[in-house]
mmCIF file of C-alpha atoms and ligand atoms in Angstrom:
data_model
loop_
_atom_site.group_PDB
_atom_site.id
_atom_site.type_symbol
_atom_site.label_atom_id
_atom_site.label_comp_id
_atom_site.label_asym_id
_atom_site.label_seq_id
_atom_site.Cartn_x
_atom_site.Cartn_y
_atom_site.Cartn_z
ATOM 1 C CA MET A 1 40.518 166.203 125.121
ATOM 2 C CA LYS A 2 39.343 169.677 126.270
ATOM 3 C CA HIS A 3 40.427 171.683 129.548
ATOM 4 C CA THR A 4 37.644 171.517 131.885
ATOM 5 C CA PRO A 5 36.718 175.615 132.575
ATOM 6 C CA SER A 6 36.780 176.891 136.024
ATOM 7 C CA THR A 7 34.013 177.210 138.086
ATOM 8 C CA THR A 8 33.968 180.506 139.325
ATOM 9 C CA LEU A 9 32.204 180.865 142.354
ATOM 10 C CA PHE A 10 32.956 184.750 143.534
ATOM 11 C CA ASN A 11 33.142 187.410 141.651
ATOM 12 C CA GLY A 12 30.998 190.678 143.230
ATOM 13 C CA PRO A 13 31.519 192.563 145.917
ATOM 14 C CA TYR A 14 33.569 191.366 149.074
ATOM 15 C CA SER A 15 30.849 191.081 152.153
ATOM 16 C CA GLU A 16 31.506 189.321 155.625
ATOM 17 C CA SER A 17 29.488 186.561 154.715
ATOM 18 C CA ARG A 18 31.707 185.802 151.306
ATOM 19 C CA ARG A 19 34.415 186.360 153.706
ATOM 20 C CA ASP A 20 33.256 183.209 155.629
ATOM 21 C CA ALA A 21 32.253 181.002 153.011
ATOM 22 C CA LEU A 22 36.191 182.528 151.034
ATOM 23 C CA LYS A 23 37.423 180.779 154.398
ATOM 24 C CA THR A 24 35.739 177.461 153.797
ATOM 25 C CA LEU A 25 36.737 176.975 150.436
ATOM 26 C CA LEU A 26 40.014 178.119 151.090
ATOM 27 C CA SER A 27 40.575 174.847 153.669
ATOM 28 C CA ALA A 28 39.165 172.619 151.320
ATOM 29 C CA GLY A 29 42.187 173.457 148.890
ATOM 30 C CA ALA A 30 40.339 175.947 146.429
ATOM 31 C CA LEU A 31 42.404 178.351 144.950
ATOM 32 C CA LEU A 32 42.165 181.855 145.464
ATOM 33 C CA ALA A 33 42.882 184.330 142.405
ATOM 34 C CA LEU A 34 42.877 188.173 142.839
ATOM 35 C CA SER A 35 41.451 189.850 140.072
ATOM 36 C CA PRO A 36 44.411 192.015 138.077
ATOM 37 C CA LEU A 37 41.621 194.933 137.171
ATOM 38 C CA SER A 38 39.481 195.391 140.394
ATOM 39 C CA ALA A 39 41.654 193.447 143.200
ATOM 40 C CA ILE A 40 38.136 192.095 144.350
ATOM 41 C CA PRO A 41 38.876 188.505 145.196
ATOM 42 C CA VAL A 42 37.474 186.158 143.327
ATOM 43 C CA GLN A 43 37.389 182.397 144.346
ATOM 44 C CA ARG A 44 37.954 179.816 141.598
ATOM 45 C CA LYS A 45 37.084 176.179 142.231
ATOM 46 C CA LYS A 46 37.891 173.741 140.312
ATOM 47 C CA ASP A 47 35.717 170.938 139.650
ATOM 48 C CA ARG A 48 38.766 169.186 137.434
ATOM 49 C CA LEU A 49 42.304 168.983 138.591
ATOM 50 C CA GLY A 50 44.780 168.987 135.961
ATOM 51 C CA VAL A 51 47.107 166.213 136.288
ATOM 52 C CA ALA A 52 50.698 166.317 134.266
ATOM 53 C CA LEU A 53 52.516 162.805 134.266
ATOM 54 C CA VAL A 54 56.490 162.548 134.267
ATOM 55 C CA GLY A 55 57.937 160.071 132.125
ATOM 56 C CA LEU A 56 56.067 158.836 129.244
ATOM 57 C CA GLY A 57 57.295 155.365 129.358
ATOM 58 C CA TYR A 58 54.978 152.639 129.258
ATOM 59 C CA TYR A 59 52.757 152.844 132.273
ATOM 60 C CA SER A 60 51.712 156.872 131.480
ATOM 61 C CA THR A 61 51.684 155.622 127.691
ATOM 62 C CA ASP A 62 49.597 152.608 128.161
ATOM 63 C CA LEU A 63 47.295 153.109 130.870
ATOM 64 C CA LEU A 64 47.599 156.542 132.921
ATOM 65 C CA ALA A 65 47.527 158.751 129.576
ATOM 66 C CA PRO A 66 44.028 156.570 128.619
ATOM 67 C CA ALA A 67 42.328 156.398 131.901
ATOM 68 C CA LEU A 68 42.619 160.182 132.240
ATOM 69 C CA GLN A 69 40.626 160.401 128.912
ATOM 70 C CA GLN A 70 37.720 158.215 131.381
ATOM 71 C CA THR A 71 38.655 160.195 134.980
ATOM 72 C CA LYS A 72 35.483 162.905 135.976
ATOM 73 C CA ASN A 73 37.870 164.454 138.678
ATOM 74 C CA CYS A 74 41.134 165.209 136.997
ATOM 75 C CA TYR A 75 42.465 165.973 133.380
ATOM 76 C CA LEU A 76 45.810 165.000 131.367
ATOM 77 C CA ALA A 77 46.995 169.006 131.837
ATOM 78 C CA GLY A 78 50.486 168.810 131.019
ATOM 79 C CA ILE A 79 53.271 166.210 130.471
ATOM 80 C CA VAL A 80 57.418 166.645 131.231
ATOM 81 C CA THR A 81 59.399 164.247 129.488
ATOM 82 C CA GLY A 82 62.665 164.407 127.990
ATOM 83 C CA THR A 83 62.122 163.393 124.462
ATOM 84 C CA PRO A 84 60.771 165.990 122.056
ATOM 85 C CA SER A 85 59.423 163.765 119.722
ATOM 86 C CA LYS A 86 57.096 162.195 123.007
ATOM 87 C CA ALA A 87 56.259 166.123 123.760
ATOM 88 C CA GLU A 88 55.169 166.334 120.022
ATOM 89 C CA SER A 89 52.959 163.304 120.034
ATOM 90 C CA TRP A 90 51.491 163.756 123.122
ATOM 91 C CA LYS A 91 50.948 167.227 122.393
ATOM 92 C CA LYS A 92 48.962 166.314 119.228
ATOM 93 C CA GLN A 93 47.010 162.982 120.265
ATOM 94 C CA TYR A 94 45.904 164.782 123.818
ATOM 95 C CA ASN A 95 45.848 168.395 122.653
ATOM 96 C CA ILE A 96 48.154 169.631 125.110
ATOM 97 C CA PRO A 97 48.823 173.524 125.037
ATOM 98 C CA ASP A 98 52.862 174.195 124.912
ATOM 99 C CA LYS A 99 53.030 176.097 127.565
ATOM 100 C CA ASN A 100 51.620 173.199 129.640
ATOM 101 C CA ILE A 101 55.064 170.697 128.510
ATOM 102 C CA TYR A 102 58.342 171.047 130.479
ATOM 103 C CA ASN A 103 61.592 168.993 130.444
ATOM 104 C CA TYR A 104 63.287 167.505 133.504
ATOM 105 C CA GLN A 105 65.363 170.668 133.231
ATOM 106 C CA ASN A 106 62.586 173.468 133.180
ATOM 107 C CA PHE A 107 60.236 171.630 134.977
ATOM 108 C CA ASP A 108 60.169 173.484 138.250
ATOM 109 C CA GLN A 109 58.754 176.323 136.274
ATOM 110 C CA VAL A 110 55.317 174.579 136.775
ATOM 111 C CA ALA A 111 54.678 176.146 139.792
ATOM 112 C CA ASN A 112 54.126 179.102 138.410
ATOM 113 C CA ASN A 113 51.447 176.934 136.210
ATOM 114 C CA PRO A 114 47.730 177.282 137.704
ATOM 115 C CA ASP A 115 47.087 174.577 135.076
ATOM 116 C CA ILE A 116 48.730 172.011 137.168
ATOM 117 C CA ASP A 117 47.547 170.763 140.134
ATOM 118 C CA VAL A 118 48.732 167.755 140.694
ATOM 119 C CA ILE A 119 52.136 166.130 139.393
ATOM 120 C CA TYR A 120 52.433 162.385 138.784
ATOM 121 C CA VAL A 121 55.680 160.897 139.215
ATOM 122 C CA VAL A 122 55.963 157.613 136.819
ATOM 123 C CA LEU A 123 59.945 157.634 136.633
ATOM 124 C CA PRO A 124 62.441 154.830 137.594
ATOM 125 C CA PRO A 125 62.229 154.106 141.211
ATOM 126 C CA SER A 126 65.357 156.132 141.683
ATOM 127 C CA MET A 127 64.274 159.329 140.525
ATOM 128 C CA HIS A 128 60.851 159.474 142.554
ATOM 129 C CA LYS A 129 62.426 161.575 145.490
ATOM 130 C CA GLU A 130 63.983 164.237 143.436
ATOM 131 C CA TYR A 131 60.867 164.584 141.191
ATOM 132 C CA VAL A 132 58.182 164.258 144.276
ATOM 133 C CA ILE A 133 60.468 167.097 146.015
ATOM 134 C CA ARG A 134 60.819 169.342 143.232
ATOM 135 C CA ALA A 135 56.719 168.785 142.351
ATOM 136 C CA ALA A 136 56.434 169.708 146.298
ATOM 137 C CA ASN A 137 58.465 172.533 146.444
ATOM 138 C CA ALA A 138 56.823 173.823 143.081
ATOM 139 C CA GLY A 139 53.818 173.451 145.230
ATOM 140 C CA LYS A 140 51.782 170.672 143.633
ATOM 141 C CA HIS A 141 49.920 168.122 145.279
ATOM 142 C CA VAL A 142 52.378 164.592 144.158
ATOM 143 C CA TRP A 143 51.183 161.635 143.039
ATOM 144 C CA CYS A 144 54.255 159.057 142.863
ATOM 145 C CA GLU A 145 54.363 155.179 141.759
ATOM 146 C CA LYS A 146 55.281 152.488 143.348
ATOM 147 C CA PRO A 147 57.838 151.489 144.901
ATOM 148 C CA MET A 148 57.845 154.704 146.726
ATOM 149 C CA ALA A 149 61.778 155.039 146.527
ATOM 150 C CA ILE A 150 64.928 153.298 147.370
ATOM 151 C CA THR A 151 65.312 153.602 150.964
ATOM 152 C CA ALA A 152 63.057 154.675 154.213
ATOM 153 C CA ALA A 153 65.298 157.466 154.651
ATOM 154 C CA GLU A 154 64.064 158.607 150.865
ATOM 155 C CA CYS A 155 60.367 158.272 151.412
ATOM 156 C CA GLN A 156 60.827 160.440 154.833
ATOM 157 C CA ALA A 157 62.315 163.334 152.938
ATOM 158 C CA MET A 158 59.379 163.191 150.009
ATOM 159 C CA ILE A 159 56.790 163.212 152.916
ATOM 160 C CA ASP A 160 58.462 166.136 154.973
ATOM 161 C CA ALA A 161 58.595 167.757 151.370
ATOM 162 C CA CYS A 162 55.325 167.362 150.684
ATOM 163 C CA ASN A 163 54.316 168.458 154.685
ATOM 164 C CA LYS A 164 56.354 171.138 154.676
ATOM 165 C CA ASN A 165 54.774 172.736 151.136
ATOM 166 C CA LYS A 166 51.331 171.425 152.316
ATOM 167 C CA VAL A 167 50.745 169.708 149.712
ATOM 168 C CA LYS A 168 49.542 165.773 149.244
ATOM 169 C CA LEU A 169 51.009 162.841 148.531
ATOM 170 C CA ALA A 170 49.500 159.774 147.348
ATOM 171 C CA ILE A 171 51.259 156.779 146.154
ATOM 172 C CA GLY A 172 50.313 154.579 143.024
ATOM 173 C CA TYR A 173 48.813 151.514 144.830
ATOM 174 C CA ARG A 174 45.826 150.948 142.434
ATOM 175 C CA LEU A 175 44.848 147.929 144.217
ATOM 176 C CA GLN A 176 43.859 149.537 147.536
ATOM 177 C CA HIS A 177 40.943 151.596 145.303
ATOM 178 C CA GLU A 178 40.015 148.197 143.870
ATOM 179 C CA GLN A 179 36.617 146.861 144.032
ATOM 180 C CA ASN A 180 37.534 143.084 144.678
ATOM 181 C CA THR A 181 40.195 143.854 146.702
ATOM 182 C CA GLN A 182 38.478 145.919 149.111
ATOM 183 C CA GLU A 183 35.676 143.187 149.794
ATOM 184 C CA TYR A 184 37.731 140.815 150.633
ATOM 185 C CA ARG A 185 39.986 143.127 152.844
ATOM 186 C CA ALA A 186 36.713 144.132 154.616
ATOM 187 C CA ILE A 187 36.043 139.853 155.256
ATOM 188 C CA ILE A 188 39.446 139.884 157.041
ATOM 189 C CA HIS A 189 38.799 143.084 158.763
ATOM 190 C CA GLN A 190 35.386 141.829 159.591
ATOM 191 C CA LYS A 191 36.970 138.740 160.980
ATOM 192 C CA LEU A 192 33.689 137.156 159.088
ATOM 193 C CA LEU A 193 35.930 133.694 158.521
ATOM 194 C CA GLY A 194 37.572 133.981 161.961
ATOM 195 C CA ASN A 195 40.916 135.035 162.510
ATOM 196 C CA VAL A 196 43.638 135.188 160.053
ATOM 197 C CA GLN A 197 46.379 131.918 160.509
ATOM 198 C CA LYS A 198 48.484 132.511 157.292
ATOM 199 C CA VAL A 199 49.196 133.803 154.373
ATOM 200 C CA SER A 200 51.159 132.761 150.991
ATOM 201 C CA CYS A 201 51.218 135.285 148.251
ATOM 202 C CA GLY A 202 53.217 135.466 144.672
ATOM 203 C CA ALA A 203 54.053 138.468 142.198
ATOM 204 C CA GLY A 204 55.644 138.214 139.809
ATOM 205 C CA TYR A 205 56.247 137.114 136.046
ATOM 206 C CA TYR A 206 58.971 136.575 133.170
ATOM 207 C CA ASP A 207 60.985 139.764 132.181
ATOM 208 C CA SER A 208 62.981 138.625 129.415
ATOM 209 C CA ARG A 209 64.620 142.223 129.388
ATOM 210 C CA THR A 210 67.995 142.656 130.146
ATOM 211 C CA THR A 211 68.631 146.203 129.605
ATOM 212 C CA HIS A 212 65.541 147.959 131.093
ATOM 213 C CA TRP A 213 65.975 149.710 134.831
ATOM 214 C CA LYS A 214 64.466 146.372 135.840
ATOM 215 C CA GLN A 215 67.715 145.285 135.910
ATOM 216 C CA ASN A 216 69.802 148.038 136.804
ATOM 217 C CA LYS A 217 70.676 148.598 140.823
ATOM 218 C CA ALA A 218 71.819 152.408 140.596
ATOM 219 C CA LEU A 219 68.194 153.124 138.605
ATOM 220 C CA GLY A 220 65.855 151.019 141.337
ATOM 221 C CA GLY A 221 65.909 147.962 139.737
ATOM 222 C CA GLY A 222 65.896 143.693 141.484
ATOM 223 C CA VAL A 223 62.520 141.951 141.657
ATOM 224 C CA LEU A 224 61.561 143.599 145.241
ATOM 225 C CA TYR A 225 61.292 146.798 144.702
ATOM 226 C CA ASP A 226 59.285 146.498 141.547
ATOM 227 C CA MET A 227 57.176 143.193 141.998
ATOM 228 C CA GLY A 228 58.326 142.575 145.938
ATOM 229 C CA VAL A 229 55.658 145.355 146.876
ATOM 230 C CA TYR A 230 52.877 143.741 145.575
ATOM 231 C CA ALA A 231 53.712 140.696 147.524
ATOM 232 C CA ILE A 232 54.620 142.647 150.592
ATOM 233 C CA GLN A 233 51.066 144.739 150.046
ATOM 234 C CA GLY A 234 49.636 140.718 149.550
ATOM 235 C CA ALA A 235 50.975 139.887 153.408
ATOM 236 C CA ARG A 236 50.039 143.148 154.831
ATOM 237 C CA MET A 237 46.240 143.497 153.576
ATOM 238 C CA GLY A 238 45.772 139.463 154.010
ATOM 239 C CA THR A 239 46.782 139.497 157.307
ATOM 240 C CA GLY A 240 45.462 143.310 158.292
ATOM 241 C CA MET A 241 48.309 143.903 159.859
ATOM 242 C CA GLU A 242 51.769 145.451 160.273
ATOM 243 C CA PRO A 243 54.811 142.894 160.122
ATOM 244 C CA ILE A 244 57.013 142.536 163.386
ATOM 245 C CA ALA A 245 59.639 140.913 161.979
ATOM 246 C CA VAL A 246 61.301 139.346 159.065
ATOM 247 C CA VAL A 247 62.071 135.933 159.879
ATOM 248 C CA SER A 248 64.045 134.823 157.001
ATOM 249 C CA ALA A 249 64.720 135.962 153.562
ATOM 250 C CA ARG A 250 66.208 134.347 150.152
ATOM 251 C CA THR A 251 67.122 136.475 147.439
ATOM 252 C CA SER A 252 68.454 134.327 144.027
ATOM 253 C CA THR A 253 68.793 134.637 139.824
ATOM 254 C CA THR A 254 68.818 131.721 137.227
ATOM 255 C CA ARG A 255 70.069 134.148 135.138
ATOM 256 C CA PRO A 256 73.513 135.528 137.124
ATOM 257 C CA GLU A 257 74.704 137.189 133.690
ATOM 258 C CA VAL A 258 71.440 139.472 133.527
ATOM 259 C CA TYR A 259 70.938 139.511 137.583
ATOM 260 C CA LYS A 260 74.098 140.580 139.198
ATOM 261 C CA ASN A 261 76.113 143.056 141.680
ATOM 262 C CA GLY A 262 73.581 141.968 144.788
ATOM 263 C CA LEU A 263 70.130 142.413 141.924
ATOM 264 C CA ASP A 264 67.399 139.618 142.991
ATOM 265 C CA GLU A 265 65.329 137.800 140.376
ATOM 266 C CA THR A 266 63.463 136.200 142.380
ATOM 267 C CA THR A 267 63.124 136.916 146.261
ATOM 268 C CA THR A 268 61.590 134.705 148.900
ATOM 269 C CA ALA A 269 60.573 135.559 152.466
ATOM 270 C CA THR A 270 58.983 135.374 155.861
ATOM 271 C CA LEU A 271 57.133 137.999 157.745
ATOM 272 C CA GLU A 272 56.083 137.511 161.283
ATOM 273 C CA PHE A 273 53.421 139.239 162.155
ATOM 274 C CA ALA A 274 51.657 139.239 166.028
ATOM 275 C CA GLY A 275 49.805 136.603 167.462
ATOM 276 C CA GLY A 276 52.128 134.458 165.449
ATOM 277 C CA VAL A 277 50.655 134.697 162.031
ATOM 278 C CA MET A 278 53.514 133.971 159.097
ATOM 279 C CA ALA A 279 53.022 134.970 155.553
ATOM 280 C CA ASP A 280 55.005 133.319 152.655
ATOM 281 C CA ILE A 281 55.668 135.966 150.116
ATOM 282 C CA LYS A 282 57.445 135.279 146.568
ATOM 283 C CA THR A 283 58.596 137.379 144.076
ATOM 284 C CA SER A 284 60.110 136.811 140.936
ATOM 285 C CA PHE A 285 61.208 138.250 137.270
ATOM 286 C CA GLY A 286 62.024 134.333 136.258
ATOM 287 C CA GLU A 287 58.251 133.295 136.516
ATOM 288 C CA ASN A 288 55.146 133.810 136.347
ATOM 289 C CA VAL A 289 53.062 133.442 139.872
ATOM 290 C CA ASN A 290 49.831 135.738 140.728
ATOM 291 C CA PHE A 291 48.113 134.953 143.849
ATOM 292 C CA LEU A 292 47.048 135.566 147.686
ATOM 293 C CA ASP A 293 45.669 132.784 149.710
ATOM 294 C CA VAL A 294 44.543 133.767 153.514
ATOM 295 C CA THR A 295 44.036 130.852 155.616
ATOM 296 C CA CYS A 296 41.135 131.904 157.846
ATOM 297 C CA GLN A 297 39.838 129.845 160.743
ATOM 298 C CA LYS A 298 36.488 129.107 158.874
ATOM 299 C CA GLY A 299 38.099 128.389 155.442
ATOM 300 C CA VAL A 300 40.762 130.341 152.339
ATOM 301 C CA ILE A 301 40.381 133.229 150.890
ATOM 302 C CA LYS A 302 41.976 132.987 147.386
ATOM 303 C CA VAL A 303 42.043 135.335 145.285
ATOM 304 C CA ALA A 304 43.614 134.909 141.940
ATOM 305 C CA PRO A 305 45.373 136.680 139.792
ATOM 306 C CA TYR A 306 46.120 138.824 142.933
ATOM 307 C CA GLN A 307 47.329 142.073 141.412
ATOM 308 C CA ALA A 308 46.329 142.099 137.767
ATOM 309 C CA TYR A 309 44.799 145.635 135.462
ATOM 310 C CA SER A 310 41.403 143.451 135.397
ATOM 311 C CA GLY A 311 39.791 139.907 136.316
ATOM 312 C CA LEU A 312 40.671 139.998 140.078
ATOM 313 C CA LYS A 313 38.721 136.845 141.384
ATOM 314 C CA VAL A 314 38.229 135.906 145.075
ATOM 315 C CA THR A 315 36.912 132.852 146.181
ATOM 316 C CA SER A 316 36.118 132.356 149.490
ATOM 317 C CA PRO A 317 33.672 130.008 151.909
ATOM 318 C CA LEU A 318 31.564 133.115 151.618
ATOM 319 C CA GLY A 319 30.760 132.577 147.824
ATOM 320 C CA GLU A 320 32.451 134.390 145.120
ATOM 321 C CA ILE A 321 33.250 138.060 144.418
ATOM 322 C CA TYR A 322 33.981 139.039 140.838
ATOM 323 C CA HIS A 323 33.637 142.935 139.552
ATOM 324 C CA ARG A 324 34.399 142.826 136.290
ATOM 325 C CA TYR A 325 35.678 146.339 134.189
ATOM 326 C CA GLN A 326 37.744 146.852 131.312
ATOM 327 C CA VAL A 327 41.646 148.196 131.526
ATOM 328 C CA PRO A 328 42.117 150.968 132.490
ATOM 329 C CA PHE A 329 39.566 151.434 134.480
ATOM 330 C CA GLN A 330 41.643 150.699 138.079
ATOM 331 C CA GLN A 331 43.722 153.544 136.958
ATOM 332 C CA ALA A 332 41.098 155.805 136.846
ATOM 333 C CA LYS A 333 39.384 155.024 139.498
ATOM 334 C CA GLN A 334 42.445 156.196 141.616
ATOM 335 C CA MET A 335 43.292 159.289 140.007
ATOM 336 C CA ASP A 336 39.694 160.298 140.509
ATOM 337 C CA ASP A 337 39.993 158.753 144.454
ATOM 338 C CA ASP A 338 42.690 160.900 145.234
ATOM 339 C CA ALA A 339 41.722 163.760 143.321
ATOM 340 C CA LEU A 340 38.345 163.830 144.538
ATOM 341 C CA SER A 341 40.213 163.570 148.087
ATOM 342 C CA ILE A 342 42.555 166.484 147.174
ATOM 343 C CA MET A 343 39.475 168.778 145.908
ATOM 344 C CA GLN A 344 37.860 167.980 149.200
ATOM 345 C CA GLY A 345 40.665 168.273 151.500
ATOM 346 C CA LYS A 346 40.310 164.617 152.776
ATOM 347 C CA PRO A 347 43.003 162.191 153.562
ATOM 348 C CA MET A 348 44.729 160.263 150.948
ATOM 349 C CA LEU A 349 43.453 156.151 150.495
ATOM 350 C CA VAL A 350 47.209 155.786 149.919
ATOM 351 C CA PRO A 351 49.545 158.355 151.567
ATOM 352 C CA GLY A 352 53.003 158.529 151.458
ATOM 353 C CA GLU A 353 53.543 156.874 155.103
ATOM 354 C CA GLU A 354 51.642 153.766 152.762
ATOM 355 C CA GLY A 355 54.867 153.799 150.782
ATOM 356 C CA LEU A 356 57.278 154.284 153.186
ATOM 357 C CA ARG A 357 56.304 151.322 155.130
ATOM 358 C CA ASP A 358 56.390 148.707 152.275
ATOM 359 C CA ILE A 359 60.491 150.147 151.925
ATOM 360 C CA ARG A 360 61.069 149.588 155.201
ATOM 361 C CA ILE A 361 59.408 145.899 154.718
ATOM 362 C CA VAL A 362 62.029 145.424 151.501
ATOM 363 C CA GLU A 363 64.874 147.172 153.928
ATOM 364 C CA ALA A 364 64.328 144.347 156.093
ATOM 365 C CA ILE A 365 64.308 141.845 153.695
ATOM 366 C CA TYR A 366 67.468 142.402 151.887
ATOM 367 C CA LYS A 367 69.271 142.605 155.179
ATOM 368 C CA SER A 368 67.734 139.591 156.499
ATOM 369 C CA ALA A 369 68.916 137.572 152.965
ATOM 370 C CA GLN A 370 72.678 139.018 153.026
ATOM 371 C CA SER A 371 72.871 138.153 156.945
ATOM 372 C CA GLY A 372 70.519 134.990 157.201
ATOM 373 C CA GLN A 373 69.142 136.045 160.563
ATOM 374 C CA ARG A 374 65.609 137.342 161.774
ATOM 375 C CA VAL A 375 65.371 140.657 161.288
ATOM 376 C CA LYS A 376 62.956 143.127 163.848
ATOM 377 C CA LEU A 377 60.848 145.176 162.407
ATOM 378 C CA ALA A 378 58.392 146.670 165.341
HETATM 379 P P1 LIG B 401 59.518 152.573 131.027
HETATM 380 O O1 LIG B 401 61.076 152.192 131.673
HETATM 381 O O2 LIG B 401 58.750 152.054 130.297
HETATM 382 O O3 LIG B 401 59.238 154.300 131.702
HETATM 383 C C1 LIG B 401 60.017 154.716 132.888
HETATM 384 C C2 LIG B 401 60.043 156.880 131.602
HETATM 385 O O4 LIG B 401 60.901 157.366 132.534
HETATM 386 C C3 LIG B 401 60.487 156.820 130.296
HETATM 387 O O5 LIG B 401 59.715 157.580 129.610
HETATM 388 C C4 LIG B 401 62.132 157.083 130.240
HETATM 389 O O6 LIG B 401 62.146 157.884 129.501
HETATM 390 C C5 LIG B 401 62.307 157.619 131.571
HETATM 391 N N1 LIG B 401 62.924 157.696 132.119
HETATM 392 C C6 LIG B 401 63.606 159.400 132.695
HETATM 393 N N2 LIG B 401 65.130 159.309 133.075
HETATM 394 C C7 LIG B 401 65.239 157.567 132.938
HETATM 395 C C8 LIG B 401 66.764 157.400 133.245
HETATM 396 N N3 LIG B 401 67.909 157.634 133.609
HETATM 397 N N4 LIG B 401 66.610 155.962 132.957
HETATM 398 C C9 LIG B 401 65.295 155.191 132.302
HETATM 399 N N5 LIG B 401 64.604 155.779 131.637
HETATM 400 C C10 LIG B 401 64.076 157.376 132.164
HETATM 401 O O7 LIG B 401 59.206 152.433 132.925
HETATM 402 P P2 LIG B 401 57.694 151.951 133.327
HETATM 403 O O8 LIG B 401 56.875 150.975 132.971
HETATM 404 O O9 LIG B 401 56.449 152.846 132.678
HETATM 405 O O10 LIG B 401 57.517 152.519 134.836
HETATM 406 C C11 LIG B 401 57.789 153.438 135.600
HETATM 407 C C12 LIG B 401 57.068 153.934 136.957
HETATM 408 O O11 LIG B 401 55.783 153.146 136.881
HETATM 409 C C13 LIG B 401 57.762 152.626 137.966
HETATM 410 O O12 LIG B 401 57.865 153.551 139.431
HETATM 411 C C14 LIG B 401 57.533 151.361 137.773
HETATM 412 O O13 LIG B 401 57.268 150.434 138.653
HETATM 413 C C15 LIG B 401 55.800 151.832 137.956
HETATM 414 N N6 LIG B 401 54.721 151.324 137.351
HETATM 415 C C16 LIG B 401 53.338 150.902 138.284
HETATM 416 C C17 LIG B 401 52.822 149.662 137.809
HETATM 417 C C18 LIG B 401 51.456 149.571 138.454
HETATM 418 O O14 LIG B 401 50.782 148.996 138.024
HETATM 419 N N7 LIG B 401 50.969 150.479 139.437
HETATM 420 C C19 LIG B 401 53.014 149.403 136.351
HETATM 421 C C20 LIG B 401 54.353 149.560 135.356
HETATM 422 C C21 LIG B 401 54.646 150.525 136.102
#
């Protein structure tokens, strides 16, 4: 993977008109560099952003790094890893210079590295808060994988750190960038089938692992955090509204030797929305479940699979929506969208606030499951 040369926009004498243009570019997030030799301000505007992946596990290795070979608005510029052998193999495979390779201890030095514009945090959820805040304090834009964090308070601290440092924060909800998803959401938003009456969504798969972080509470395990946020997103995207309460919820496990100390293998919940619209959600590490049904006045929108890296299919009385693409197109699209928004100074499609909304609902679902009570959200 070759690095993209920066495009030099200004290198001549400074003038009023150039000063105005410079201001415009600066407000668009462009980079100002002072030439050490001449002290003439030199404006460099990148045409692609350099991304550093933090945590080189499954998702970085199998999806994000390959996607960053396809992106147009960003590229794989660096890595942060605690495993020297991974640093070595990634360096060779992706032609990453030594100066762009960090470990968890020296990571903060990324502040001095102009090659890296965005830090993408792809660690277990319990580590998201620390690394998002360190990245923001280093002055880098941040992309963070779902679930955003463990508590709403952590999410808020992450948002605050990014605001304080004037950097953007986006959450890795790839489906919101995906065309089939965007088109069924438009049907709902435009009420092409009338008002939504109820929603049902399932997101889960059989996870045979027993000692992964997904089965470790301290690291952010439990199905509601992991697959559950997809089901919550299904309820919110399907209704086009925010829930006002968790009516009821239940957590369970068929493998108590694995899912212990309050860790959930399967969680079901009923969410209530304005107008008495209800969403039933189910998420599981014990069974394969993958659908979204949105019952509207004039028919049902069915999405199945509802969440997958490809193959999403939407059927409704309005016909079929079935845009096809190869994996890892979704990940490339998400990162290209987010990089372009940063370069153009536009809001992120999926900002930190969106991750926070889901974690508030996660907390309310767990509270309802524990208490057996309805839990108000709004
Ligand atoms: P993984 O276990 O495969 O990788 C986690 C990485 O974190 C590893 O490289 C591991 O070495 C590193 N790590 C550092 N400290 C660790 C510690 N104390 N314990 C465990 N690992 C530690 O996990 P993954 O599947 O790549 O998931 C990473 C993140 O990506 C999670 O937030 C997950 O929800 C998210 N993810 C998102 C999608 C998606 O479709 N958006 C898909 C898969 C995973």
